[in-house]
C-alpha cells in the first residue's frame, strides 16, 4: 500500500509531462510512414505497381512486416496513401511558386519527371490509364480545386487538368512545360 502511494505521489509531483512521449511517438509514426511511401515509390519506379508486394515494400523501407501492416492493411492502401501524399505535396509546393504560369509549369514538370509515373508507363500502362479515368476521385477533385484557385475559371481549370493528365501518359520536356504553361495562361485569360 505504501508503495502505491509513493508512486502516485511521485507521478503527481513529477515535472515531466507525457506530452513529449506522445510527440515522439507521432514523429516516429510519420517517419515510418514516410519510409514506407518512399520505398513504395522507388519500387513502382523500378518495376511498376502490379509486381511489388508488401514483402518488397517491407524490405525496401527496412520496416518490419508487422509494423508495415500496423500502418497499412494491404498494398492498395499503401498506394492510395502514396497518391494522396504526392498530390498533397505538389499542391502545397505549387501554391508557393508564384504566378499561375509558374504554378502550371511546376505541375507539368512534376508530372512529366516523376519516376513512379515513368515506371507505371513502362510496366503498368493499363493501371495508369485506369487511374486517369476517375474524375470523381477525391484526389482528382483536390487537384482540380487547387488549379481552380489559380484560374478562377471552370473552363480554364478543365483545360489545365486535361493538359496535365495528358502528360501522365505522354510527358513533356521542361522547355515544353514552360512554353505550354505560358500559352495556356495567355490563351485562357487567367
Coordinates of C-alpha atoms in Angstrom, one line a residue, residues 91-180:
X91 CA -0.3 21.1 -54.4
X92 CA 1.4 22.6 -51.4
X93 CA 4.6 23.3 -53.5
X94 CA 2.5 24.7 -56.4
X95 CA 1.0 27.3 -54.1
X96 CA 4.4 28.7 -53.3
X97 CA 5.8 29.2 -56.8
X98 CA 4.1 32.5 -57.8
X99 CA 2.2 33.2 -60.9
X100 CA -0.4 30.8 -62.5
X101 CA 2.0 30.1 -65.4
X102 CA 4.8 29.2 -62.9
X103 CA 2.4 27.0 -60.9
X104 CA 1.2 25.2 -64.0
X105 CA 4.8 24.8 -65.2
X106 CA 5.7 23.4 -61.8
X107 CA 2.8 20.9 -62.0
X108 CA 3.8 19.9 -65.6
X109 CA 7.4 19.3 -64.7
X110 CA 6.4 17.3 -61.6
X111 CA 4.2 15.1 -63.6
X112 CA 6.5 14.7 -66.6
X113 CA 9.6 13.9 -64.5
X114 CA 8.1 11.7 -61.8
X115 CA 9.9 8.4 -61.7
X116 CA 6.9 6.4 -60.3
X117 CA 4.7 7.6 -63.2
X118 CA 7.5 6.6 -65.6
X119 CA 7.6 3.2 -64.0
X120 CA 3.8 2.9 -64.4
X121 CA 4.0 4.0 -68.1
X122 CA 6.5 1.2 -68.7
X123 CA 5.3 -1.6 -66.5
X124 CA 1.6 -0.9 -65.8
X125 CA 0.1 1.2 -68.6
X126 CA -3.4 -0.2 -68.2
X127 CA -3.4 0.5 -64.4
X128 CA -2.2 4.0 -65.1
X129 CA -5.0 4.6 -67.7
X130 CA -7.5 3.2 -65.2
X131 CA -6.3 5.7 -62.6
X132 CA -6.8 8.6 -65.0
X133 CA -10.5 8.0 -65.7
X134 CA -11.7 8.5 -62.2
X135 CA -12.6 12.2 -62.4
X136 CA -14.8 11.9 -59.4
X137 CA -12.0 10.5 -57.2
X138 CA -11.3 12.8 -54.2
X139 CA -7.6 13.3 -55.2
X140 CA -8.6 14.3 -58.8
X141 CA -11.1 16.8 -57.3
X142 CA -8.5 18.1 -54.8
X143 CA -6.1 18.8 -57.7
X144 CA -8.8 20.4 -59.7
X145 CA -9.7 22.7 -56.8
X146 CA -6.1 23.7 -56.5
X147 CA -5.9 24.5 -60.2
X148 CA -9.2 26.4 -59.9
X149 CA -7.7 28.5 -57.2
X150 CA -5.2 29.6 -59.8
X151 CA -7.5 30.0 -62.8
X152 CA -10.8 31.1 -61.1
X153 CA -12.5 29.6 -64.2
X154 CA -14.1 26.3 -64.7
X155 CA -13.2 26.1 -68.3
X156 CA -9.6 27.0 -67.8
X157 CA -9.4 24.5 -64.9
X158 CA -10.8 21.8 -67.2
X159 CA -8.3 22.6 -69.9
X160 CA -5.4 22.7 -67.5
X161 CA -6.5 19.4 -66.0
X162 CA -6.7 17.7 -69.4
X163 CA -3.3 19.2 -70.3
X164 CA -1.7 17.8 -67.1
X165 CA -3.4 14.4 -67.3
X166 CA -2.1 14.0 -70.9
X167 CA 1.4 14.4 -69.5
X168 CA 0.9 11.4 -67.2
X169 CA 0.8 9.2 -70.3
X170 CA 3.0 11.4 -72.6
X171 CA 5.5 13.5 -70.6
X172 CA 6.9 16.8 -72.0
X173 CA 10.3 18.4 -71.6
X174 CA 11.0 21.2 -69.1
X175 CA 11.0 23.6 -72.0
X176 CA 7.7 22.4 -73.3
X177 CA 6.3 22.7 -69.7
X178 CA 7.4 26.3 -69.6
X179 CA 6.1 27.2 -73.0
X180 CA 2.9 25.4 -72.8

